[in-house]
């Protein structure tokens, strides 16, 4: 045991966080209520849309998309996989999870694109943002689950917020990386012909960074999916709930089925997003 | 009339840039300033003026500040000190919008590594300078098409840059610069990345275009031959400073500094005849897997008693004679691999020809020019070799044949022989070389002297 005299005084970081959270809860309750409403409503709206087609029609559409964007084999897989989900009686849960993930992804992209662009343009922003992203990714998930619940309540909004925090970083990172690694001479050429910064960004840098950005979106989706179960702990619904319930009742079979549905979603979304944004220029014409 | 004028231009990279300029003005050298401030003087007190319609070459070794200098003209780099005037307008004082207008309308640029937009079609690439000016689509494309046609790229509009060869990509780069109808072209080593043959084509294209368009051009190169071929005037740069500006002849005959003189000694020699500037397309080549009969047909069709043989990647593997091929056919050989021979001269693309001339002229085949990987780039016909051999200047500049190790041991002897019988050196001269004679005064003495 260290001598009292030599031990550092305790710095009350935890107390500070407590104070900050309760401050946010009281002073910014309007804001958080609004966020809560918007989060909840947007996931619900997405759910409503995705529930419109009957399961088999949905599976067929998924198959069609898979076929058009990738291959007929993948299309067939998608159709079969979603049919299996329905036959496991997990349709509603799967759609609810899918909705949460899609909304989380959309929000993550909306936030991470501009931040990534700013970080790519400005070294100061970059150095400020980087540790923040590290923090968001490495802080144990359960730790920010609690403030998320305190601020946004139990259920979908809290789950969405936690998912968002966890899934956001690769979007920012890969956007920055993508833009920074665009050939300098090409950017210089754009500017040498009088292009404004915005035009250069939209017409040259973003299109050329697209593969990296798509990779970022792909990672966002994967990370969001990995949060499904965690979100289930705070009652965000969907497959997460199913898993949590089966764990608590030690129902191995049900738990496995829910897990399988998550995997199916993961494979489908991963394969789909990893093709988009790849350069599709194979129609080569030989030199004259 | 002066189109571009740069006065006392400085560009210093690194800390204490202003202070560095002060030190330079007090006469400090680049190294001293670097030592003192840690700042790098990329361009130091450069003055240039380019007249309307002039092709002004900036020449210097890598790192001498050429790119930095030219980028101060359109302010891709802001000068640390000094002024740039274009057509009477002080560019250094332009604000963002004015500067963009200048770049879109008045000054355009061609880049060493082409810097095309890989995600856009060739047409959109060429139209870029007009797109930034928000010219409407029809007009934009019409002008871009015209520019592409000017550089010989009709029919490639819908392709992407990756589908084009290097030479064609740089034609797109040129078209992009021409499409805006800018009066001024800044060309930063535009042909340095190209093969010698293509490079020569592009130089010819530029000369042809320039005779029509009369743009004011700043053309950067580290290639002495290119500078001499293209430049109305040449500025020689060294370590950030312009050592001398003048017409090619002036630079050759009156080098202002020891450094320029050194440069010029090189140019004088290689200018006369290097592999790169005398090379021609090989008439036709055979694959080593050709059947002897097919080879015979080829040789008859081209009236060629001998042909070079290359792999499909153009690696030179040898040559064949018609007699041997006929033999092989008679024997029933499957391919011509067994009758390859190596009785011909071979040289690298950048080797000054002096060294290999005599050796090469002994053979009936033209001199083969190969790149670093041993691929056949082209040939230099015997006619060229022999007439060069007859030109005493060439051998006067020939230097020491041992210098690059490829000089034949009997070079002087051969030259003397050529001098004596006044006939081509090779014993079995081909039809096209028979008429050629070396002139009375032969290079024998010089050859012997140097050898
Ligand atoms: N953006 C930059 N930052 C720092 N140093 C530079 C920069 N651009 C060029 N330099 C330096 O300036 C010197 C001149 O470069 P450059 O103008 O590119 O020469 P050149 O085109 O003749 O090869 C070189 O030493 C180079 O390293
Ligand atoms: Mg350069």
XYZ file of C-alpha atoms and ligand atoms in Angstrom:
767
model
C 0.000 0.000 0.000
C 1.351 3.349 -0.989
C 1.828 5.923 1.645
C -1.012 8.411 1.759
C 1.365 11.312 1.306
C 2.663 9.990 -2.003
C -0.598 8.990 -3.634
C -2.053 11.374 -6.161
C -5.195 13.191 -5.148
C -8.180 11.527 -6.694
C -9.351 13.392 -9.764
C -13.121 13.055 -9.873
C -13.536 12.315 -13.567
C -16.497 10.067 -12.915
C -18.231 12.737 -10.848
C -17.701 15.139 -13.719
C -19.376 12.748 -16.126
C -22.250 12.273 -13.705
C -22.644 16.003 -13.415
C -22.442 16.444 -17.169
C -25.102 13.834 -17.789
C -27.496 15.229 -15.255
C -26.810 18.714 -16.585
C -27.623 17.540 -20.096
C -30.725 15.798 -18.836
C -32.129 18.847 -17.149
C -30.894 21.733 -19.274
C -31.091 20.089 -22.677
C -34.064 17.913 -22.060
C -35.920 19.602 -24.904
C -33.177 18.721 -27.321
C -32.943 15.139 -26.175
C -36.669 14.715 -26.269
C -36.629 15.898 -29.847
C -33.806 13.526 -30.743
C -35.652 10.727 -29.032
C -38.777 11.437 -31.048
C -36.933 11.744 -34.351
C -34.914 8.577 -33.777
C -37.958 6.607 -32.772
C -40.109 7.918 -35.588
C -37.557 7.409 -38.337
C -36.912 3.802 -37.365
C -40.640 3.211 -37.177
C -41.194 4.775 -40.571
C -38.472 2.641 -42.083
C -40.023 -0.403 -40.448
C -43.409 0.481 -41.872
C -41.988 0.748 -45.381
C -40.068 -2.505 -45.145
C -43.129 -4.286 -43.803
C -45.240 -3.243 -46.783
C -44.342 -6.186 -48.997
C -45.188 -9.643 -47.698
C -42.097 -11.634 -46.684
C -41.875 -13.674 -49.877
C -42.193 -10.603 -52.063
C -39.529 -8.918 -49.959
C -37.293 -11.967 -50.395
C -37.885 -11.835 -54.137
C -36.980 -8.144 -54.269
C -33.834 -8.798 -52.253
C -32.990 -11.611 -54.648
C -33.523 -9.340 -57.625
C -31.281 -6.638 -56.174
C -28.621 -9.218 -55.382
C -28.799 -10.564 -58.887
C -28.615 -7.178 -60.609
C -25.804 -5.828 -58.467
C -23.739 -8.961 -58.104
C -24.609 -12.284 -59.631
C -27.546 -14.653 -60.038
C -25.986 -16.940 -57.437
C -26.020 -14.158 -54.905
C -29.574 -13.291 -55.908
C -30.637 -16.875 -55.330
C -28.890 -16.900 -51.979
C -30.661 -13.719 -50.926
C -34.060 -15.104 -51.881
C -33.533 -18.382 -50.072
C -31.957 -16.723 -47.029
C -34.813 -14.275 -46.476
C -37.348 -17.063 -46.993
C -35.576 -19.047 -44.291
C -35.813 -16.043 -41.979
C -39.551 -15.966 -42.488
C -39.910 -19.695 -41.964
C -38.097 -19.310 -38.629
C -40.862 -16.916 -37.603
C -38.384 -14.110 -37.173
C -39.659 -11.824 -39.897
C -40.857 -8.903 -37.782
C -37.751 -8.972 -35.614
C -35.465 -9.073 -38.646
C -37.208 -6.172 -40.318
C -37.088 -4.181 -37.128
C -33.344 -4.809 -36.818
C -32.797 -4.020 -40.484
C -34.651 -0.731 -40.041
C -32.534 0.244 -37.070
C -29.367 -0.549 -38.981
C -30.423 1.310 -42.091
C -31.344 4.429 -40.133
C -28.112 4.195 -38.128
C -26.175 3.887 -41.371
C -27.918 6.806 -43.005
C -27.299 8.999 -39.957
C -23.701 7.833 -39.699
C -23.092 8.697 -43.347
C -24.771 12.078 -43.001
C -22.480 12.882 -40.094
C -19.275 11.232 -41.211
C -19.073 12.546 -44.781
C -18.791 16.244 -43.899
C -16.568 15.535 -40.904
C -14.323 13.347 -43.042
C -14.151 16.011 -45.735
C -13.252 18.682 -43.188
C -10.593 16.451 -41.673
C -9.136 15.775 -45.114
C -8.928 19.476 -45.892
C -7.689 20.699 -42.582
C -4.883 19.151 -40.559
C -6.072 20.721 -37.314
C -9.520 19.215 -37.665
C -7.861 15.940 -38.484
C -5.723 15.924 -35.350
C -8.711 16.879 -33.205
C -11.061 14.331 -34.683
C -8.723 11.368 -34.607
C -8.504 10.817 -30.825
C -12.236 11.395 -30.542
C -12.862 8.586 -33.009
C -10.470 6.315 -31.132
C -12.343 7.119 -27.961
C -15.708 6.335 -29.527
C -14.481 3.000 -30.798
C -12.550 1.764 -27.798
C -14.756 2.885 -24.914
C -16.496 -0.292 -23.723
C -19.923 -0.299 -25.254
C -21.825 -0.905 -22.030
C -20.282 2.230 -20.586
C -21.935 4.592 -22.983
C -25.028 2.501 -23.150
C -25.983 3.851 -19.726
C -25.770 7.565 -20.546
C -27.512 6.827 -23.848
C -30.373 5.290 -21.895
C -30.387 8.114 -19.385
C -30.542 10.737 -22.098
C -32.728 9.041 -24.666
C -34.578 6.500 -22.643
C -34.897 2.782 -22.996
C -35.821 1.269 -26.337
C -35.083 2.136 -29.927
C -33.728 5.722 -29.579
C -31.137 4.719 -26.978
C -30.168 1.695 -29.023
C -29.887 3.769 -32.151
C -27.671 6.331 -30.404
C -25.351 3.666 -29.041
C -25.175 1.991 -32.462
C -24.437 5.327 -34.091
C -21.574 6.154 -31.752
C -20.023 2.766 -32.251
C -20.451 2.592 -36.039
C -19.561 6.156 -36.994
C -15.723 6.185 -36.830
C -14.842 4.148 -39.933
C -17.097 6.413 -41.985
C -15.107 9.465 -40.969
C -11.745 7.726 -41.207
C -12.255 6.251 -44.633
C -13.766 9.425 -46.040
C -10.724 11.369 -44.896
C -8.356 8.714 -46.152
C -10.138 8.442 -49.484
C -9.941 12.158 -50.129
C -6.399 12.516 -48.925
C -5.165 9.742 -51.154
C -6.602 11.141 -54.367
C -3.633 11.753 -56.667
C -2.271 15.205 -55.791
C -1.452 15.977 -59.378
C -5.010 15.259 -60.433
C -6.352 17.658 -57.820
C -3.755 20.193 -58.888
C -4.860 19.752 -62.498
C -8.444 20.419 -61.497
C -7.397 23.641 -59.783
C -5.029 24.666 -62.568
C -8.073 25.048 -64.793
C -9.844 27.368 -62.408
C -11.954 24.913 -60.472
C -13.339 26.171 -57.174
C -12.755 24.139 -54.024
C -16.311 22.888 -54.014
C -16.275 21.875 -57.635
C -12.977 20.075 -57.137
C -14.484 18.296 -54.157
C -17.699 17.246 -55.833
C -16.422 16.489 -59.313
C -12.950 15.108 -58.608
C -12.157 14.258 -55.007
C -15.428 12.648 -53.940
C -15.843 10.477 -57.038
C -12.254 9.297 -56.765
C -12.641 8.688 -53.030
C -15.852 6.757 -53.595
C -14.361 3.268 -53.264
C -12.901 4.216 -49.872
C -16.129 5.892 -48.812
C -18.118 2.824 -49.799
C -15.739 0.707 -47.795
C -16.460 3.024 -44.881
C -20.198 2.591 -45.330
C -19.715 -1.145 -45.505
C -17.861 -1.055 -42.208
C -20.507 1.169 -40.663
C -23.133 -1.412 -41.513
C -21.060 -4.280 -40.169
C -20.356 -2.484 -36.907
C -24.016 -1.525 -36.575
C -24.962 -5.169 -36.988
C -22.502 -6.173 -34.327
C -24.344 -3.813 -31.959
C -27.682 -5.511 -32.517
C -27.425 -7.765 -29.483
C -26.126 -4.988 -27.266
C -29.033 -2.819 -28.318
C -31.254 -5.728 -27.396
C -30.132 -5.332 -23.804
C -31.784 -1.934 -23.620
C -34.897 -3.036 -25.347
C -34.229 -1.723 -28.826
C -36.321 -4.585 -30.137
C -35.687 -6.800 -33.093
C -33.346 -9.742 -33.219
C -31.318 -8.377 -30.316
C -34.301 -8.775 -28.009
C -34.738 -12.297 -29.257
C -31.130 -13.173 -28.500
C -31.212 -11.581 -25.079
C -34.405 -13.392 -24.176
C -33.118 -16.772 -25.334
C -29.929 -16.258 -23.349
C -31.839 -15.497 -20.182
C -34.040 -18.572 -20.663
C -31.169 -20.729 -21.900
C -32.999 -21.559 -25.107
C -30.067 -22.491 -27.285
C -32.162 -23.242 -30.369
C -34.055 -19.935 -30.461
C -30.875 -18.050 -29.765
C -29.203 -19.789 -32.662
C -32.058 -18.964 -35.011
C -31.925 -15.289 -34.119
C -28.174 -15.343 -34.528
C -28.575 -16.938 -37.948
C -30.932 -14.164 -39.006
C -28.314 -11.592 -37.970
C -25.694 -13.422 -40.024
C -27.994 -13.493 -43.046
C -28.521 -9.751 -42.788
C -24.774 -9.269 -42.413
C -23.867 -11.298 -45.467
C -26.549 -9.671 -47.579
C -25.635 -6.103 -46.649
C -21.893 -6.744 -46.776
C -21.870 -8.252 -50.248
C -24.201 -5.609 -51.518
C -22.195 -2.647 -50.277
C -18.846 -4.072 -51.241
C -19.715 -4.042 -54.950
C -21.101 -0.554 -55.175
C -18.402 2.022 -55.794
C -15.945 -0.361 -57.333
C -14.725 0.945 -60.670
C -16.665 -0.853 -63.378
C -14.501 -0.123 -66.366
C -13.742 -3.407 -68.028
C -14.841 -2.498 -71.500
C -11.327 -1.878 -72.636
C -10.523 -0.762 -76.093
C -7.025 -1.392 -77.307
C -4.733 1.326 -78.539
C -5.200 2.143 -82.158
C 5.151 42.117 -76.880
C 5.773 40.602 -73.496
C 3.113 38.131 -72.466
C 4.534 36.803 -69.224
C 6.925 38.683 -67.033
C 8.268 37.368 -63.767
C 10.531 39.619 -61.742
C 12.707 38.770 -58.759
C 10.685 35.675 -58.104
C 11.434 33.733 -54.968
C 9.816 30.631 -53.620
C 11.055 29.451 -50.268
C 9.648 26.316 -48.648
C 9.864 25.887 -44.919
C 10.229 28.130 -41.880
C 11.291 31.786 -41.926
C 10.646 32.126 -45.635
C 10.734 35.941 -45.575
C 13.981 36.022 -43.700
C 15.453 33.563 -46.152
C 14.596 35.919 -49.005
C 16.381 38.774 -47.201
C 19.442 36.608 -46.819
C 19.371 35.644 -50.476
C 19.170 39.318 -51.361
C 22.294 39.904 -49.301
C 24.029 37.332 -51.460
C 23.860 34.245 -49.306
C 24.004 30.919 -51.095
C 21.272 28.327 -50.986
C 23.221 26.044 -48.673
C 24.109 28.864 -46.289
C 20.498 29.942 -46.047
C 19.398 26.377 -45.513
C 21.951 26.038 -42.735
C 20.878 29.282 -41.081
C 17.090 29.128 -41.353
C 16.210 25.584 -42.335
C 14.293 26.970 -45.308
C 14.700 25.665 -48.829
C 15.100 28.179 -51.650
C 13.315 26.351 -54.458
C 13.412 29.384 -56.758
C 15.797 32.232 -56.086
C 15.589 35.639 -57.722
C 14.312 34.397 -61.061
C 13.514 36.813 -63.875
C 11.731 35.598 -66.943
C 9.932 37.244 -69.790
C 8.087 35.399 -72.477
C 6.989 37.173 -75.629
C 3.641 36.599 -77.283
C 3.838 33.500 -79.461
C 7.154 32.440 -78.037
C 8.024 28.914 -76.957
C 10.182 29.475 -73.919
C 11.996 26.460 -72.531
C 13.090 26.142 -68.920
C 15.765 23.514 -68.648
C 17.561 22.082 -65.669
C 18.197 18.979 -63.676
C 15.629 17.467 -61.379
C 15.170 19.577 -58.262
C 16.468 22.755 -59.861
C 13.142 24.506 -59.287
C 11.546 24.344 -62.724
C 8.154 23.079 -61.584
C 8.053 25.551 -58.735
C 8.891 28.413 -61.079
C 6.172 27.573 -63.557
C 3.603 27.081 -60.786
C 4.160 30.629 -59.648
C 2.950 31.852 -63.033
C -0.604 30.597 -62.426
C -0.142 30.736 -58.671
C -0.515 27.084 -57.899
C 2.347 28.279 -55.730
C 2.215 31.785 -54.298
C 5.585 33.479 -54.740
C 7.329 34.195 -51.456
C 8.516 37.403 -53.052
C 8.519 39.006 -56.486
C 5.835 39.647 -59.071
C 4.264 37.928 -62.034
C 2.566 39.897 -64.758
C 0.467 38.297 -67.440
C -0.566 40.463 -70.340
C 0.029 43.515 -68.169
C -2.016 42.225 -65.232
C -0.301 41.691 -61.916
C -1.190 38.118 -61.096
C 0.260 38.264 -57.610
C -2.558 40.590 -56.540
C -5.539 38.692 -57.940
C -8.208 37.507 -55.527
C -9.741 34.035 -55.596
C -12.363 34.642 -58.242
C -10.059 36.582 -60.545
C -7.427 33.913 -60.200
C -9.888 31.177 -61.121
C -10.943 33.144 -64.176
C -7.323 33.533 -65.186
C -6.698 29.813 -64.896
C -9.866 28.907 -66.723
C -9.473 31.366 -69.545
C -6.017 32.742 -69.990
C -3.475 30.237 -68.759
C -3.724 26.485 -69.047
C -1.419 23.709 -68.051
C -0.107 20.314 -69.134
C 1.340 17.920 -66.570
C 4.200 15.469 -66.546
C 2.148 12.515 -65.409
C -0.817 13.661 -67.501
C -3.043 14.133 -64.441
C -6.197 13.174 -66.294
C -9.406 12.546 -64.383
C -9.682 8.754 -64.379
C -13.408 8.722 -63.659
C -14.374 10.961 -66.550
C -14.555 10.245 -70.239
C -11.927 11.671 -72.547
C -14.482 14.209 -73.713
C -15.230 15.364 -70.171
C -11.526 15.541 -69.469
C -10.956 17.760 -72.463
C -13.936 19.904 -71.506
C -12.795 20.418 -67.912
C -11.513 23.976 -68.286
C -14.834 24.926 -69.856
C -16.825 23.153 -67.186
C -15.134 25.248 -64.523
C -16.187 28.322 -66.494
C -19.730 26.959 -66.494
C -19.948 26.974 -70.253
C -23.103 25.117 -71.213
C -22.862 21.506 -72.183
C -23.299 21.727 -75.956
C -20.741 24.443 -76.424
C -18.388 22.800 -73.985
C -18.481 19.487 -75.795
C -18.221 21.094 -79.191
C -15.029 22.888 -78.233
C -13.648 19.819 -76.489
C -14.318 17.708 -79.582
C -12.523 20.233 -81.712
C -9.532 20.222 -79.385
C -9.431 16.429 -79.349
C -9.551 16.428 -83.103
C -6.660 18.899 -83.224
C -4.471 16.461 -81.325
C -5.606 13.519 -83.433
C -7.988 11.814 -81.039
C -11.194 11.702 -83.039
C -13.317 8.765 -82.016
C -11.908 8.365 -78.514
C -14.320 10.772 -76.823
C -16.284 8.128 -74.942
C -13.265 6.214 -73.673
C -11.519 6.503 -70.348
C -7.910 7.509 -69.854
C -6.913 4.072 -68.614
C -7.772 2.691 -72.023
C -5.251 4.922 -73.770
C -1.502 4.619 -74.200
C 0.771 7.159 -72.533
C 1.217 9.193 -75.678
C -2.509 9.336 -76.266
C -3.148 10.275 -72.654
C -0.859 13.236 -73.008
C -2.686 14.191 -76.182
C -5.786 14.392 -74.004
C -3.793 16.524 -71.566
C -2.891 18.789 -74.441
C -6.471 18.886 -75.711
C -7.679 19.840 -72.229
C -5.252 22.747 -72.290
C -6.190 23.794 -75.827
C -9.947 23.560 -75.362
C -10.118 26.698 -73.243
C -8.391 28.647 -75.994
C -5.977 30.012 -73.433
C -3.242 32.235 -74.810
C -0.693 30.751 -72.495
C 0.343 27.140 -72.039
C 2.411 26.012 -69.095
C 3.901 22.632 -69.855
C 5.696 20.912 -66.994
C 7.850 18.189 -68.547
C 4.896 17.079 -70.645
C 6.810 14.490 -72.644
C 9.296 13.249 -70.058
C 7.227 10.208 -69.166
C 6.921 9.011 -72.757
C 8.892 6.507 -74.827
C 11.488 8.124 -77.105
C 9.540 7.418 -80.268
C 6.286 8.746 -78.867
C 8.115 11.663 -77.347
C 9.411 12.608 -80.749
C 5.943 12.377 -82.238
C 4.589 14.616 -79.516
C 7.346 17.145 -80.057
C 6.484 17.202 -83.737
C 2.821 17.632 -82.898
C 3.639 20.537 -80.622
C 5.826 22.198 -83.250
C 3.066 21.792 -85.800
C 0.392 23.150 -83.470
C 2.572 26.019 -82.416
C 3.246 27.085 -85.994
C -0.497 27.500 -86.357
C -1.678 28.657 -82.951
C 1.241 30.824 -81.834
C 0.587 30.398 -78.135
C 2.917 31.738 -75.520
C 4.387 28.623 -74.015
C 6.585 27.874 -71.062
C 7.906 24.407 -71.664
C 9.860 22.627 -68.978
C 12.269 19.824 -69.666
C 15.388 18.190 -68.343
C 16.141 16.834 -71.794
C 18.728 18.869 -73.666
C 17.732 17.579 -77.060
C 14.152 18.481 -76.437
C 15.105 21.970 -75.314
C 17.205 22.524 -78.413
C 14.559 21.145 -80.687
C 11.627 23.134 -79.347
C 12.882 26.295 -77.712
C 12.772 29.743 -79.250
C 14.656 30.724 -76.145
C 15.988 28.649 -73.303
C 16.541 29.396 -69.641
C 18.966 27.117 -67.846
C 18.239 26.614 -64.155
C 20.518 25.325 -61.451
C 19.760 25.045 -57.732
C 16.849 27.452 -57.940
C 18.579 30.125 -59.966
C 18.398 30.898 -63.649
C 21.961 30.659 -64.904
C 21.389 31.923 -68.406
C 18.574 32.844 -70.750
C 19.095 32.977 -74.471
C 18.447 31.527 -77.883
C 19.673 27.971 -78.376
C 22.624 29.119 -80.492
C 23.601 31.714 -77.964
C 23.565 29.157 -75.205
C 25.611 26.787 -77.287
C 28.204 29.251 -78.449
C 28.288 31.615 -75.501
C 27.612 29.750 -72.295
C 27.438 32.300 -69.492
C 28.664 30.064 -66.718
C 30.788 26.995 -66.300
C 27.641 25.057 -65.442
C 25.915 25.964 -68.689
C 29.088 25.192 -70.616
C 29.110 21.769 -69.045
C 25.517 21.232 -70.040
C 26.200 22.371 -73.545
C 29.153 20.082 -74.030
C 26.711 17.283 -73.482
C 24.061 18.626 -75.741
C 26.438 19.328 -78.548
C 27.481 15.734 -78.704
C 24.167 14.018 -78.341
C 22.238 16.531 -80.379
C 23.846 15.359 -83.556
C 22.626 11.841 -83.357
C 21.267 9.847 -80.489
C 19.389 6.647 -80.806
C 16.307 8.411 -79.579
C 16.169 10.994 -82.323
C 17.211 8.870 -85.294
C 15.157 5.849 -84.516
C 12.447 4.557 -86.825
C 9.809 1.899 -86.575
C 11.147 -1.506 -87.515
C 9.716 -2.460 -90.867
C 8.335 -5.741 -89.614
C 9.459 -8.302 -87.068
C 8.945 -12.023 -86.773
C 8.042 -14.127 -83.770
C 10.505 -16.920 -82.933
C 7.598 -19.320 -83.183
C 6.902 -18.430 -86.790
C 7.029 -21.405 -89.097
C 9.892 -21.149 -91.597
C 7.531 -21.077 -94.566
C 5.451 -18.285 -93.081
C 8.669 -16.408 -92.384
C 9.738 -16.840 -96.003
C 6.472 -15.369 -97.188
C 6.888 -12.397 -94.878
C 10.430 -11.780 -96.013
C 9.503 -12.041 -99.669
C 6.542 -9.709 -99.234
C 8.727 -7.098 -97.603
C 11.680 -7.728 -99.883
C 13.760 -8.109 -96.767
C 16.673 -10.534 -96.878
C 16.933 -10.284 -93.097
C 14.456 -9.546 -90.327
C 14.583 -9.046 -86.578
C 12.892 -11.616 -84.377
C 11.071 -10.532 -81.223
C 8.940 -12.181 -78.583
C 5.363 -10.996 -78.262
C 6.456 -8.449 -75.645
C 8.934 -7.079 -78.200
C 11.985 -8.524 -76.465
C 14.625 -8.786 -79.145
C 15.847 -12.370 -79.432
C 17.805 -12.304 -82.691
C 17.462 -12.051 -86.430
C 17.106 -14.415 -89.383
C 18.520 -14.545 -92.934
C 16.397 -15.702 -95.846
C 18.883 -18.442 -96.803
C 18.799 -19.922 -93.316
C 15.035 -19.772 -93.182
C 14.810 -21.581 -96.521
C 17.173 -24.232 -95.153
C 15.022 -24.607 -92.059
C 11.942 -24.981 -94.199
C 13.642 -27.681 -96.212
C 14.688 -29.502 -93.046
C 11.105 -29.352 -91.847
C 11.802 -27.270 -88.703
C 8.670 -26.275 -86.820
C 9.891 -22.782 -85.959
C 12.695 -20.426 -86.888
C 14.253 -20.619 -83.422
C 17.168 -22.734 -84.568
C 18.307 -20.366 -87.273
C 18.469 -17.161 -85.245
C 21.688 -15.204 -85.486
C 23.073 -12.187 -83.718
C 25.039 -10.416 -86.405
C 23.732 -6.933 -85.847
C 24.465 -3.892 -83.746
C 22.367 -3.085 -80.724
C 22.168 0.015 -78.551
C 20.169 1.537 -75.727
C 17.778 4.363 -76.415
C 19.729 7.042 -74.603
C 23.190 6.067 -75.725
C 24.898 8.677 -77.883
C 25.375 6.987 -81.200
C 28.986 7.849 -81.709
C 30.128 4.848 -79.794
C 28.164 2.228 -81.606
C 28.155 3.666 -85.098
C 31.189 1.970 -86.488
C 30.324 -1.336 -84.984
C 26.797 -1.204 -86.254
C 27.709 -0.155 -89.757
C 29.502 -3.460 -90.329
C 26.255 -5.349 -90.455
C 23.634 -5.573 -93.122
C 20.799 -5.204 -90.658
C 19.921 -1.796 -89.288
C 21.046 -0.905 -85.780
C 18.587 -2.244 -83.222
C 17.531 0.183 -80.489
C 16.346 -1.532 -77.330
C 15.033 -0.276 -74.015
C 16.280 -1.289 -70.576
C 14.292 -4.509 -70.652
C 15.808 -5.495 -73.966
C 12.648 -4.751 -75.937
C 12.995 -3.530 -79.490
C 12.030 0.138 -79.582
C 12.982 0.725 -83.180
C 15.806 0.605 -85.663
C 18.220 3.053 -87.182
C 18.624 2.327 -90.882
C 22.083 1.797 -92.272
C 21.631 4.800 -94.493
C 21.450 6.991 -91.414
C 24.388 5.247 -89.833
C 26.557 5.597 -92.881
C 25.752 9.186 -93.542
C 26.405 9.945 -89.907
C 29.666 8.113 -90.203
C 30.511 10.349 -93.092
C 29.822 13.424 -91.024
C 33.030 14.400 -89.321
C 31.192 16.300 -86.593
C 29.779 13.144 -85.256
C 33.073 11.519 -84.693
C 34.611 14.745 -83.546
C 32.098 14.649 -80.750
C 32.346 10.950 -80.449
C 34.536 11.118 -77.427
C 36.221 8.114 -76.018
C 34.718 4.944 -77.394
C 35.826 3.052 -74.324
C 33.821 5.333 -72.131
C 30.729 3.198 -72.176
C 32.431 -0.047 -72.851
C 30.533 -0.740 -76.021
C 33.071 0.700 -78.399
C 34.355 -1.929 -80.751
C 38.073 -2.568 -80.542
C 38.530 -2.143 -84.249
C 36.582 1.061 -84.601
C 39.477 3.150 -85.775
C 40.536 0.494 -88.178
C 37.106 0.362 -89.704
C 36.934 4.085 -89.996
C 40.252 4.078 -91.722
C 39.025 1.387 -94.030
C 35.961 3.419 -94.809
C 38.198 6.338 -95.552
C 40.353 4.352 -97.900
C 37.868 2.850 -100.238
C 35.301 5.580 -99.916
C 32.657 2.899 -99.716
C 30.274 1.765 -97.049
C 32.097 -0.171 -94.436
C 30.060 -3.308 -94.627
C 31.302 -5.740 -97.221
C 27.921 -6.899 -98.418
C 26.057 -3.625 -98.546
C 22.347 -3.818 -99.220
C 20.710 -2.217 -102.171
C 19.620 0.845 -100.290
C 23.036 1.578 -98.903
C 25.027 0.965 -102.018
C 24.693 4.463 -103.361
C 25.921 5.975 -100.129
C 29.523 6.908 -99.993
C 31.455 8.426 -97.225
C 32.744 11.775 -98.313
C 36.369 12.361 -99.124
C 37.347 13.835 -95.810
C 36.768 11.091 -93.404
C 36.603 10.875 -89.693
C 39.557 8.555 -89.631
C 41.864 10.945 -87.834
C 39.438 11.903 -85.162
C 38.333 8.367 -84.706
C 41.873 7.220 -84.355
C 42.779 10.124 -82.212
C 40.017 9.492 -79.741
C 40.304 5.756 -79.879
N 5.535 21.706 -51.845
C 6.850 21.648 -51.547
N 7.263 21.677 -50.264
C 8.567 21.621 -49.947
N 9.564 21.540 -50.844
C 9.229 21.506 -52.149
C 7.862 21.549 -52.566
N 7.818 21.489 -53.918
C 9.111 21.409 -54.320
N 9.957 21.421 -53.276
C 11.425 21.388 -53.343
O 11.843 22.451 -54.161
C 12.914 22.072 -54.981
C 12.577 22.324 -56.420
O 11.567 21.432 -56.797
P 10.904 21.451 -58.228
O 10.469 22.812 -58.562
O 9.876 20.389 -58.241
O 12.131 21.040 -59.158
P 12.124 20.475 -60.655
O 10.761 20.632 -61.212
O 13.160 21.272 -61.348
O 12.525 19.044 -60.534
C 13.184 20.611 -54.676
O 14.273 20.535 -53.807
C 11.925 20.146 -54.024
O 12.197 19.129 -53.094
Mg 9.440 19.106 -61.897
